[in-house]
Amino acid sequence: MAKFITVGYGDEAGYQQTDAALRDAAHAHDAKLKAGGALIGIAGAPVQVRNPDDSGVQTTSGAYLHSTLPIAGFAVIEAKDMQEAIEMVSKTPCAVAHGVVEIWPLQEAPQ
C-alpha cells in the first residue's frame, strides 16, 4: 500500500451551505477512515521555520502558501494507488462542503 498526504481546504461558509445530513455523512466517512488507520487532524496555527546556511533559526507566524480557502485539515492515508486515494477522500467534509482536497503521494526519503 502506498501512503498519501491529503490537505483539505474549506471555510465555514461552504460548510454551512451544505445540507446537514451530507455533512454528518462526511464526518462518518472520516471516522471510518480513521478507524481504518488513517491519521486525520484539524489544522492548527502554522509557523514557518527557516535556518539559512545553519546560521540561526528564524520563525514567522502564519502560512507560507496562500489560498482563497483556508487549510482545514490534514490526513495521512494508505491506498493501493492514486485512484483509490481519490475515492477515499471524495466523501470527506472538505470535498463535499464546497472545499477541495489535495492528495500528495508520499515517497519515502532515501536512507
C-alpha atoms as one frame of an Amber mdcrd trajectory, in Angstrom:
protein
   0.000   0.000   0.000   1.200   3.491  -0.819   0.928   6.426   1.574  -0.642
   9.749   0.639  -0.766  13.117   2.381  -4.067  14.932   1.989  -4.647  18.629
   2.560  -8.239  19.736   2.989  -9.227  23.315   2.246 -12.582  24.730   3.273
 -14.312  27.504   5.136 -17.277  27.849   7.458 -19.463  29.446   4.762 -19.088
  26.461   2.428 -19.603  24.066   5.306 -22.796  25.788   6.450 -24.320  25.878
   2.954 -24.019  22.079   2.750 -27.024  20.055   3.893 -26.579  18.877   7.496
 -27.242  15.232   6.574 -24.484  15.354   3.957 -22.085  16.932   6.471 -22.929
  14.217   9.007 -22.300  11.524   6.390 -18.945  13.138   5.538 -17.905  13.148
   9.195 -18.976   9.499   9.498 -16.814   8.761   6.432 -13.843  10.454   8.153
 -14.488   8.330  11.239 -14.377   5.172   9.090 -11.096   6.279   7.507  -9.664
   6.964  10.967 -10.857   3.586  12.264  -9.117   2.036   9.258  -5.781   3.546
  10.268  -5.764   6.981   8.628  -4.123   9.762  10.633  -6.578  12.675  10.440
  -6.298  16.076  12.101  -7.612  19.609  12.030  -5.105  22.276  11.048  -3.825
  24.486  13.844  -1.927  27.757  13.529   1.177  27.320  11.336   4.706  28.572
  11.950   7.307  28.956   9.193  10.826  27.830  10.111  13.995  28.862   8.311
  17.677  28.241   9.120  19.636  29.526   6.108  23.118  28.017   5.955  22.560
  26.788   9.537  23.133  30.390  10.657  20.247  30.588  13.093  16.635  29.634
  13.320  14.104  32.199  12.129  10.380  31.771  12.686   7.388  33.589  11.254
   3.798  33.040  12.333   1.373  32.152   9.574   1.232  30.038   6.466   3.795
  30.234   3.690   1.304  29.278   0.976  -1.852  31.309   0.482  -5.169  30.156
  -0.910  -8.659  31.548  -1.348  -9.772  28.852   1.128  -8.032  28.226   4.446
  -6.440  24.884   5.209  -8.912  22.967   7.338  -7.036  19.737   7.982  -4.574
  17.067   7.009  -4.536  13.299   6.765  -2.126  10.501   6.028  -3.898   7.643
   4.279  -2.872   4.364   2.699  -4.289   3.283  -0.639  -3.245   0.906  -3.408
  -2.938   3.794  -5.897  -3.961   7.388  -6.612  -7.384   6.339  -7.908  -8.209
   4.579  -4.648  -6.919   7.582  -2.682  -9.242   9.832  -4.723 -12.180   7.563
  -3.944 -11.273   7.576  -0.244 -11.228  11.371   0.104 -14.099  12.170  -2.256
 -16.661  11.819   0.558 -14.751  13.772   3.234 -16.076  17.040   4.678 -13.828
  19.367   2.662 -14.615  17.554  -0.587 -18.404  17.683  -0.145 -18.746  21.044
   1.642 -17.638  23.322  -1.217 -13.939  22.968  -0.434 -11.189  20.939  -2.055
  -8.797  18.179  -1.034  -5.282  17.857  -2.431  -3.669  14.430  -2.493   0.104
  14.189  -2.457   1.854  10.816  -2.924   4.301  10.351  -0.049   7.580   8.926
  -1.202   9.986   7.510   1.354  13.156   9.556   1.721  16.371   7.691   0.876
  18.397   6.484   3.861
